[in-house]
Short mmCIF file of C-alpha atoms in Angstrom, two decimals:
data_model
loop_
_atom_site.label_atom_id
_atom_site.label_comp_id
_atom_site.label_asym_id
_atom_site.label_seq_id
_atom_site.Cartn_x
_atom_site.Cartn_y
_atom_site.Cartn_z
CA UNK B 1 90.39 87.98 110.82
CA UNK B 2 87.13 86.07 110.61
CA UNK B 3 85.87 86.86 114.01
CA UNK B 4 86.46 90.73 113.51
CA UNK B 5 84.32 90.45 110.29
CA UNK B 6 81.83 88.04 112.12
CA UNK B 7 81.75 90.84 114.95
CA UNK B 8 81.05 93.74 112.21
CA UNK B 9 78.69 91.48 110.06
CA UNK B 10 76.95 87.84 110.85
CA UNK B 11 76.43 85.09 108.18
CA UNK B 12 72.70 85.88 108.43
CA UNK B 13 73.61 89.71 107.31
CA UNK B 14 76.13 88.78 104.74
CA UNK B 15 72.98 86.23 103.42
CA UNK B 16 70.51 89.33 103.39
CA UNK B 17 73.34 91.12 101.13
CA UNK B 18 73.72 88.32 98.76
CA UNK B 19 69.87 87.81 98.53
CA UNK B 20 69.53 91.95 97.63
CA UNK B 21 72.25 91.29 95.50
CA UNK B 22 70.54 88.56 93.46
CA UNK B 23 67.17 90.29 93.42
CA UNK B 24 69.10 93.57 92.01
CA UNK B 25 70.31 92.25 89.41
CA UNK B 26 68.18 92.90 86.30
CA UNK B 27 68.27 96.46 87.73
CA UNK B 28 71.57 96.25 87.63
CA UNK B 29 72.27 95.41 84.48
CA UNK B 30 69.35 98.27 82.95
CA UNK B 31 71.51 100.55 84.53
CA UNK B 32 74.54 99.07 82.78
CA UNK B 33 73.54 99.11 79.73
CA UNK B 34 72.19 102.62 80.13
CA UNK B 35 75.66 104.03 80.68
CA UNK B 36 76.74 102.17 78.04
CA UNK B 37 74.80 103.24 75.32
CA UNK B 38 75.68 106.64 76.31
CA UNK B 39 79.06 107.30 74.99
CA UNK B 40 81.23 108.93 76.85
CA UNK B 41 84.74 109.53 75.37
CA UNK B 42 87.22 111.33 77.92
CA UNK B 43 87.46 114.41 74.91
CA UNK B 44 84.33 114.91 74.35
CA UNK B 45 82.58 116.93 77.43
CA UNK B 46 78.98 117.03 76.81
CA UNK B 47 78.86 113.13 76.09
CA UNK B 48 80.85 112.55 79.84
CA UNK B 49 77.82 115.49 81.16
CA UNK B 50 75.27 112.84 79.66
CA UNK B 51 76.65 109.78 81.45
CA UNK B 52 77.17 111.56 84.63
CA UNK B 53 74.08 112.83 84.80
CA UNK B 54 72.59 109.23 84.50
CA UNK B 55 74.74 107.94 87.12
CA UNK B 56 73.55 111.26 89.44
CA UNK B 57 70.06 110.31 89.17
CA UNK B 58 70.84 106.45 90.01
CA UNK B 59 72.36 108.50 93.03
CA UNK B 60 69.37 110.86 93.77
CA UNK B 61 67.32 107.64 93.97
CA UNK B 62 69.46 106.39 96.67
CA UNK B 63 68.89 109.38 98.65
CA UNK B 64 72.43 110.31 97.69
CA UNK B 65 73.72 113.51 97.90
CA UNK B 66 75.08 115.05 94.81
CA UNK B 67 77.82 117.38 94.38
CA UNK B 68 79.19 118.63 90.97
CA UNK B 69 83.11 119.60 90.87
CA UNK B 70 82.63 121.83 87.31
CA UNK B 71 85.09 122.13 84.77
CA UNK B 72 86.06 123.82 81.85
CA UNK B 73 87.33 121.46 78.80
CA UNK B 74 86.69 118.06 80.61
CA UNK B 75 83.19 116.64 82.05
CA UNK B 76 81.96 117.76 85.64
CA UNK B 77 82.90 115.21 88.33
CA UNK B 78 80.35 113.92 90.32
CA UNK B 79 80.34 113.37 93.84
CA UNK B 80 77.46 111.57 95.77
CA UNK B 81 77.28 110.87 99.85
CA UNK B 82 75.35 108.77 101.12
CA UNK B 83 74.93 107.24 104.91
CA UNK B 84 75.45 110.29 106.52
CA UNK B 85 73.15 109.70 109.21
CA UNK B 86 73.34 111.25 113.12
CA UNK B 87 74.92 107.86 113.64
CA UNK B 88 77.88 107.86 111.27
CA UNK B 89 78.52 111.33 110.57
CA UNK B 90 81.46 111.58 112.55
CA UNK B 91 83.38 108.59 111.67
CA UNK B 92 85.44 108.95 108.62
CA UNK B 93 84.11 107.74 105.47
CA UNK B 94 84.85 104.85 102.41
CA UNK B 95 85.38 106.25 99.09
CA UNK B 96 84.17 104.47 96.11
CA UNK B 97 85.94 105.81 93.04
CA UNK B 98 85.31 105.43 89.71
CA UNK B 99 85.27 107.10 86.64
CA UNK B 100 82.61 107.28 83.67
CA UNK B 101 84.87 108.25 80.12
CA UNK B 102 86.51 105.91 78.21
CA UNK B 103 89.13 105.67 75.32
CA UNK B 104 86.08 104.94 72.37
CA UNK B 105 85.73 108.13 69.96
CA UNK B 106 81.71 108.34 69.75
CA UNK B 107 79.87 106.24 66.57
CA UNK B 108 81.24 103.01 68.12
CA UNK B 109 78.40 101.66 69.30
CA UNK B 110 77.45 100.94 65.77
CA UNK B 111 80.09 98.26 65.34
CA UNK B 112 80.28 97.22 68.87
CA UNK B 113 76.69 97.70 70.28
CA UNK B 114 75.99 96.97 73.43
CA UNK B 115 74.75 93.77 73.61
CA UNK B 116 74.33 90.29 75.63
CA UNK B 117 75.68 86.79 74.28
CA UNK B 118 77.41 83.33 75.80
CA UNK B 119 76.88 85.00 79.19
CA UNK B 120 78.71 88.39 78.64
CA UNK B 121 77.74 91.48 77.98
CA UNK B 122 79.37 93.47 75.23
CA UNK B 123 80.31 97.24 74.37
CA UNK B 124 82.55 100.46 74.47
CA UNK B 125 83.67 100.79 78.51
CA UNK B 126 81.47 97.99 79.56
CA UNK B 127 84.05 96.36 81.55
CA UNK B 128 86.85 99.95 81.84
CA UNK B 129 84.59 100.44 83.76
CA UNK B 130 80.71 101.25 83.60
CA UNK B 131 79.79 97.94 85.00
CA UNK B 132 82.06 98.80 88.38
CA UNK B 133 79.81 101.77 88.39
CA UNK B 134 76.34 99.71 87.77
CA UNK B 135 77.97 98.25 90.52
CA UNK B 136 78.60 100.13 93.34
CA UNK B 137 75.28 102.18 92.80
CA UNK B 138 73.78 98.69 93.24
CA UNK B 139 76.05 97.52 96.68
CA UNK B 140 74.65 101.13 97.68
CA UNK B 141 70.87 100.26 97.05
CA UNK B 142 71.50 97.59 98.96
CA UNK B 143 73.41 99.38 102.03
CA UNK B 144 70.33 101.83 101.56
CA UNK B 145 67.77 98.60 101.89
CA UNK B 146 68.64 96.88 104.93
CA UNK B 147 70.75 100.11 106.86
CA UNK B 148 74.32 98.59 106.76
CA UNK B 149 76.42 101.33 106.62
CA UNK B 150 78.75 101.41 109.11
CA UNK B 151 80.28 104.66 108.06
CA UNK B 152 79.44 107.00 105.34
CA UNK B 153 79.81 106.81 101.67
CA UNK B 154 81.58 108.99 99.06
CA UNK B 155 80.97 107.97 95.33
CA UNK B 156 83.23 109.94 93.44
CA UNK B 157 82.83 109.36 89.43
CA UNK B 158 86.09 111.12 87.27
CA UNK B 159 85.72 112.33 83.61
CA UNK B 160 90.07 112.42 82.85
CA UNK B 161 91.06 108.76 83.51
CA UNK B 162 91.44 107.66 80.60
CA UNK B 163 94.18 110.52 79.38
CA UNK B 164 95.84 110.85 82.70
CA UNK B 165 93.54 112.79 85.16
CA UNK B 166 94.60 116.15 84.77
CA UNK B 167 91.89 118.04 86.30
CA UNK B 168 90.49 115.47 88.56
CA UNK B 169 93.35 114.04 90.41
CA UNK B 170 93.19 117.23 92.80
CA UNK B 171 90.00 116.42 93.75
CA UNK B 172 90.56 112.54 93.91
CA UNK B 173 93.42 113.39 96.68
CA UNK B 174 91.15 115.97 98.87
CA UNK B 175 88.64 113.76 99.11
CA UNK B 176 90.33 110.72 99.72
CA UNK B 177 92.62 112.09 102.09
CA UNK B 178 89.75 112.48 104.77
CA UNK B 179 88.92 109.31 103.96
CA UNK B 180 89.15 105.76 105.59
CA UNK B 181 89.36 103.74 102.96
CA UNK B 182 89.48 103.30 99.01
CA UNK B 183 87.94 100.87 96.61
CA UNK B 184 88.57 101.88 93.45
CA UNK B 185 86.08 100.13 90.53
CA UNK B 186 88.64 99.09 88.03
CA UNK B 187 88.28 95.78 86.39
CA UNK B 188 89.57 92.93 88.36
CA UNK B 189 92.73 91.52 87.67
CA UNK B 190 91.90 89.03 84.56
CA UNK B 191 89.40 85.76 84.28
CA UNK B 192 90.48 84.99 87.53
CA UNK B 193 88.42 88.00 89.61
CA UNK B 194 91.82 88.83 91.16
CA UNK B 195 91.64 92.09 93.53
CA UNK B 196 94.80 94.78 92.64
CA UNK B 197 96.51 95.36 95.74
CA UNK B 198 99.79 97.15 93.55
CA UNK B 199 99.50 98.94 90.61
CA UNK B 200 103.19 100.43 89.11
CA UNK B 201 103.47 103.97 88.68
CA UNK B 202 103.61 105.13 84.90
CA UNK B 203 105.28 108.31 83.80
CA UNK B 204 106.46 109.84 80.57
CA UNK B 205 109.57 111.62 78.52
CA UNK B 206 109.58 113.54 75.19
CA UNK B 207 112.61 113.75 73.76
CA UNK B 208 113.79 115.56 70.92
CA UNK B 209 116.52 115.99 68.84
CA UNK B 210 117.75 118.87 66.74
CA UNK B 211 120.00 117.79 64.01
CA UNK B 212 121.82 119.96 61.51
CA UNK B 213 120.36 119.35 57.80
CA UNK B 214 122.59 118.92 54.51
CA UNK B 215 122.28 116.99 51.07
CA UNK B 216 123.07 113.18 51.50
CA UNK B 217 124.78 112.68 48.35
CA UNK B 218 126.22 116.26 47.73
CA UNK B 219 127.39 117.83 51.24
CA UNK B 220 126.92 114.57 53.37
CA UNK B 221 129.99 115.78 55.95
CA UNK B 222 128.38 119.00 56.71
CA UNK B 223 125.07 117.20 58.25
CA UNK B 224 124.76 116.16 61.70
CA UNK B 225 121.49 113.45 61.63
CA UNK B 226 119.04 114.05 64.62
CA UNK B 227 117.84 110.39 63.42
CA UNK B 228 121.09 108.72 64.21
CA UNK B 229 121.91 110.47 67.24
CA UNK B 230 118.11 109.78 68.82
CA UNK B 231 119.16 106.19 67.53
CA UNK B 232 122.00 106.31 70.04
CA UNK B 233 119.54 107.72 72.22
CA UNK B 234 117.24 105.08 72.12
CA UNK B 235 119.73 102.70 72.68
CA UNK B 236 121.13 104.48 76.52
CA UNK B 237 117.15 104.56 77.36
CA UNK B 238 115.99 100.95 76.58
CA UNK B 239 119.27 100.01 79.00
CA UNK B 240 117.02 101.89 81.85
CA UNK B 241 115.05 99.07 81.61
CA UNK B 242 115.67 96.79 84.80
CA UNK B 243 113.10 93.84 84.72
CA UNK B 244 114.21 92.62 88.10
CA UNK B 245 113.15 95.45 89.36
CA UNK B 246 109.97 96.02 87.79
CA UNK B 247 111.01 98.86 85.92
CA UNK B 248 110.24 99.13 82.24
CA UNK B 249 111.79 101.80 79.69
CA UNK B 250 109.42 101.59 76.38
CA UNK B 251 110.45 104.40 73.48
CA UNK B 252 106.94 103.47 72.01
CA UNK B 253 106.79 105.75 69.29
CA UNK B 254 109.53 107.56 67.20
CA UNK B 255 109.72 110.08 64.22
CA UNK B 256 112.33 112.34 62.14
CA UNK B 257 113.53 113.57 58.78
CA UNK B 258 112.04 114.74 56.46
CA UNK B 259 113.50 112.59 52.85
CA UNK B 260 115.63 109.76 52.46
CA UNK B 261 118.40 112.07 50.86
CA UNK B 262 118.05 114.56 53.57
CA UNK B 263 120.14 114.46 56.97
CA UNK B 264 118.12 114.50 59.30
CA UNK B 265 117.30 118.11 60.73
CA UNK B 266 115.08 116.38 63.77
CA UNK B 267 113.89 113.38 65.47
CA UNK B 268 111.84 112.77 68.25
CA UNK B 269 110.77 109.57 70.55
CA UNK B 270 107.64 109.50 73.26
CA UNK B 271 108.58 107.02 75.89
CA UNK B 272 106.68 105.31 78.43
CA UNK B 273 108.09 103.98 81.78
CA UNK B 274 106.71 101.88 84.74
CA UNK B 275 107.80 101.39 87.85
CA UNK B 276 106.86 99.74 91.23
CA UNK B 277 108.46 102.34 94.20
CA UNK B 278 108.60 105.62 94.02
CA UNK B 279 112.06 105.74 94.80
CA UNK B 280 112.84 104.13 91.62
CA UNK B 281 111.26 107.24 90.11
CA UNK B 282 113.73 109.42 91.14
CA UNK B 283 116.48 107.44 89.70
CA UNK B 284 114.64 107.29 86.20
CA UNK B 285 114.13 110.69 86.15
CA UNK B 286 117.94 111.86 86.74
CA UNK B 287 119.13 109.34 84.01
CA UNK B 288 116.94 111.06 81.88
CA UNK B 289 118.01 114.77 83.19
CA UNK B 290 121.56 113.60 82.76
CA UNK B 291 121.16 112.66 78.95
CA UNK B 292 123.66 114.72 76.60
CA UNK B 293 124.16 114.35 73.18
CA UNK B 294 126.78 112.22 71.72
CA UNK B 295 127.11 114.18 68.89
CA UNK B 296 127.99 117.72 70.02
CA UNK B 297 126.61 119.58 67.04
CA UNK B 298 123.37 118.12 68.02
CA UNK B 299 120.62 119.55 70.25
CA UNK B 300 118.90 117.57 72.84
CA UNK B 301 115.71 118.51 74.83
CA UNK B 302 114.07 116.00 77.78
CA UNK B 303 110.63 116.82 78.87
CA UNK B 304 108.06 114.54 81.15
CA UNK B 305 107.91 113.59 84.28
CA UNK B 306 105.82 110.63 86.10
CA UNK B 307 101.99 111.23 85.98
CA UNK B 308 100.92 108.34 88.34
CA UNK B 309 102.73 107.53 91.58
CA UNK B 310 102.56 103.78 92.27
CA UNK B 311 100.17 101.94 94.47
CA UNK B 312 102.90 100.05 96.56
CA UNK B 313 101.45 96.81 98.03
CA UNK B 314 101.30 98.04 102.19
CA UNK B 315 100.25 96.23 105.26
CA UNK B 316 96.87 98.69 105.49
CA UNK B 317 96.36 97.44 101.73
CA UNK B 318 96.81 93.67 102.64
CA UNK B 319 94.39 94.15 105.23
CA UNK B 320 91.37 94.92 103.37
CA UNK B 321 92.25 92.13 101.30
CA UNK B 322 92.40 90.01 103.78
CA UNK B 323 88.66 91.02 104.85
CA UNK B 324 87.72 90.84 101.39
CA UNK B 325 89.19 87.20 100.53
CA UNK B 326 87.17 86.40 104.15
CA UNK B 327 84.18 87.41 103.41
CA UNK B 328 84.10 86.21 99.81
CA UNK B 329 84.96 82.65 101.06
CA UNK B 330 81.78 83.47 103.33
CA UNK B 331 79.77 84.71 100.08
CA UNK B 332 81.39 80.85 98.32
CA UNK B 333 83.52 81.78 96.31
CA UNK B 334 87.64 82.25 96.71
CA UNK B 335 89.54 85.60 95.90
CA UNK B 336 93.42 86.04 95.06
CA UNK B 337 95.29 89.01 95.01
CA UNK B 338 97.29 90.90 91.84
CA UNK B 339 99.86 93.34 90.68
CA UNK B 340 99.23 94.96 87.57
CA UNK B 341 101.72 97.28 85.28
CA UNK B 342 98.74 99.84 84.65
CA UNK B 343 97.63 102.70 86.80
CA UNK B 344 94.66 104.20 88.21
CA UNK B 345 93.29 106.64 90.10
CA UNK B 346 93.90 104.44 92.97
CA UNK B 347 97.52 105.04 92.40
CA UNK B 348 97.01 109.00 93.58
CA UNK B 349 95.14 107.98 96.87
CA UNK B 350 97.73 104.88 98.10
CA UNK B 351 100.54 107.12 97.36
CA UNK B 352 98.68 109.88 99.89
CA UNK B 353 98.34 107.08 102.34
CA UNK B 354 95.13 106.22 102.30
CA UNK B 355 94.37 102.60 102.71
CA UNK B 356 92.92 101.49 98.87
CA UNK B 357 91.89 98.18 97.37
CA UNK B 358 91.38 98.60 93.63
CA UNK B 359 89.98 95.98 91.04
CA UNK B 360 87.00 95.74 93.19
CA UNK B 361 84.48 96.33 89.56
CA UNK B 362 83.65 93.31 86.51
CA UNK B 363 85.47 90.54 85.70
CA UNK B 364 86.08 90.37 82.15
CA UNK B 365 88.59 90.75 79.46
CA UNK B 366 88.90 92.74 76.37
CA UNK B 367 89.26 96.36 77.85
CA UNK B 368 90.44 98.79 75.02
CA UNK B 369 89.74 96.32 72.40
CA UNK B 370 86.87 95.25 70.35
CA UNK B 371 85.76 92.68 72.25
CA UNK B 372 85.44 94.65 75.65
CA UNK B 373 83.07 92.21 77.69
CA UNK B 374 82.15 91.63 81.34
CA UNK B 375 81.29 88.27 81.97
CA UNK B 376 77.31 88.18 84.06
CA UNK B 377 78.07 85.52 86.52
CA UNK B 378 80.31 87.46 88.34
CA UNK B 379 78.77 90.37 89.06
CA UNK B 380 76.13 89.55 91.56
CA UNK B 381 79.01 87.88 94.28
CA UNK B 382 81.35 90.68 93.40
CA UNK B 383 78.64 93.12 93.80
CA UNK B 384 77.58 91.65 97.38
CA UNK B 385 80.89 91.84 98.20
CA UNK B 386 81.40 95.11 97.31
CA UNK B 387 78.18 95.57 99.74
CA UNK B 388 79.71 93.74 102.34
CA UNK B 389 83.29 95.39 102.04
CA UNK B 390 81.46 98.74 102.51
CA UNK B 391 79.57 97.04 105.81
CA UNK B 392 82.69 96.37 107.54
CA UNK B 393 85.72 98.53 107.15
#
């Protein structure tokens, strides 16, 4: 594996990237906290427009080559290309994907400003995942610099992510499917820096029960409780659950009735599941097709489906690790691989076929929670090797 890297890029190239890398990183880091002081929550369109459209003009000063995919009741997506050169036209190209909303409702930043202390930088979708953008539009300036690209570049930048990718996953698949290669910009895989080379696929169920209603104390026979039968529903679904198999069955939040000295006219339970091959999918999905009420007088409705296919760990996946652990050992430092129970949009473009690496963005911890951080020391390495990865594939 070494001498194929060595053959694509010498030590003395790989030192060029981590000296751009180093110089590029108070740039870097302006950039950084520039998308991060621009809110950008996935429901709230015109604040995703405003964060795009700093991350387009990073692009435009790369000589990138933007493209906006408009829509209606999300933000526009933005696609930049870069490399494109008589040279590389014709080979196909890496995809860097990313996206640029995140789960913080907007008036955050006054109780979790972006700021920089004990070596970390702090705020709303610093690490989930502006900083993987700050990122790659600094591997690119790099790329740019010294002429390193071996093949052209795609920087696709989603606005849906966080709730699911409705509108972009489309997109995310056409592109990527003419692609050679994926590194998504998710967070790495905890302190550790780990890349994600398996993600599980996640789906969801709705179900709902209709009851028939009567007086507790007065006409108690006559009622037929939606509560106690989704009970008894509960109960069949949490035995889905199969941790050997990495398949998890979580009714995560439940409601019904309407007082305590009312049966029960309905009930209803969202429930998450995860899962790590997609043929497991299938079987989830027919236990849930096959549910029937216990009690008969009761009504019972099933609706959901899976919304992310997994990332299954494949031999074109282990091989750009492989590169990447190489030519991070060459950068001095040592990279491990991860599975993770969450999904991305990586999930959409492994389960196409296309080779992808994902937790390629910051290290830090804290995503989705107050003290979302990215800790500084990583991101020059990562962000040389992110250069690097680009250089070679």
């Amino acid at each position: 594996m070494k001498q194929e890297i060595k053959s694509r890029i010498d030590n003395q190239s790989l030192q060029v990237i981590a000296n751009s890398a180093r110089r590029g990183e108070s740039g870097m880091l302006d950039l950084l906290r520039r998308l991060v002081e621009q809110e950008s929550p996935s429901n709230d369109k015109a604040s995703v427009d405003r964060c795009m459209q700093i991350a387009a003009l990073a692009c435009q000063a790369l000589d990138g080559s933007v493209k906006w995919h408009r829509q209606r009741h999300f933000a526009n997506l933005l696609e930049a290309r870069f490399g494109f050169g008589s040279q590389t036209r014709t080979l196909k190209p890496v995809l860097l994907l990313g996206h640029l909303d995140t789960v913080w409702p907007l008036g955050c930043l006054q109780s979790m400003p972006c700021r920089q202390a004990g070596g970390r930088i702090y705020g709303p979708g610093v690490l989930d995942m502006k900083a993987g953008v700050a990122m790659a539009l600094s591997a690119l300036a790099i790329l740019r610099e010294h002429n390193f690209f071996a093949r052209p570049v795609i920087l696709l930048l989603n606005s849906d992510e966080e709730v699911g990718s409705p509108v972009s996953r489309s997109t995310t698949e056409s592109i990527a499917a003419r692609c050679e290669a994926v590194f998504v910009l998710e967070p790495a895989q905890g302190l550790g820096g780990a890349y994600k080379t398996s993600r599980k696929g996640v789906g969801s169920y709705m179900v709902r029960v209709n009851g028939v209603a009567a007086h507790a104390g007065i006409d108690f026979a006559s009622g037929h409780s939606a509560v106690v039968e989704l009970a008894h529903q509960i109960a069949r679904i949490s035995a889905i659950t199969d941790p050997a198999r990495g398949i998890t069955v979580n009714p995560g939040v439940c409601a019904g009735g309407t007082q305590s000295n009312v049966v029960a006219a309905e009930a209803w339970a969202e429930v998450d599941f995860r899962f790590i091959k997609a043929s497991d999918a299938k079987k989830i999905e027919r236990k849930f097709l096959q549910m029937r009420p216990i009690d008969k007088k009761c009504g019972l409705v099933v609706s959901g489906g899976v919304n992310r296919p997994p990332m299954e760990r494949t031999r074109r996946g282990i091989e750009l690790f492989a590169k990447a652990a190489t030519l991070a050992g060459e950068l001095g430092f040592e990279l491990h691989e991860a599975a993770t129970g969450g999904g991305s949009d990586g999930n959409f473009t492994s389960a196409i076929g296309i080779p992808t690496l994902d937790g390629m963005g910051a290290v830090g911890e804290g995503a989705h929670a107050n003290h979302e951080s990215v800790l500084i020391e990583h991101l020059v390495p990562r962000t040389a090797l992110l250069a690097a990865m680009i250089a070679t594939v």
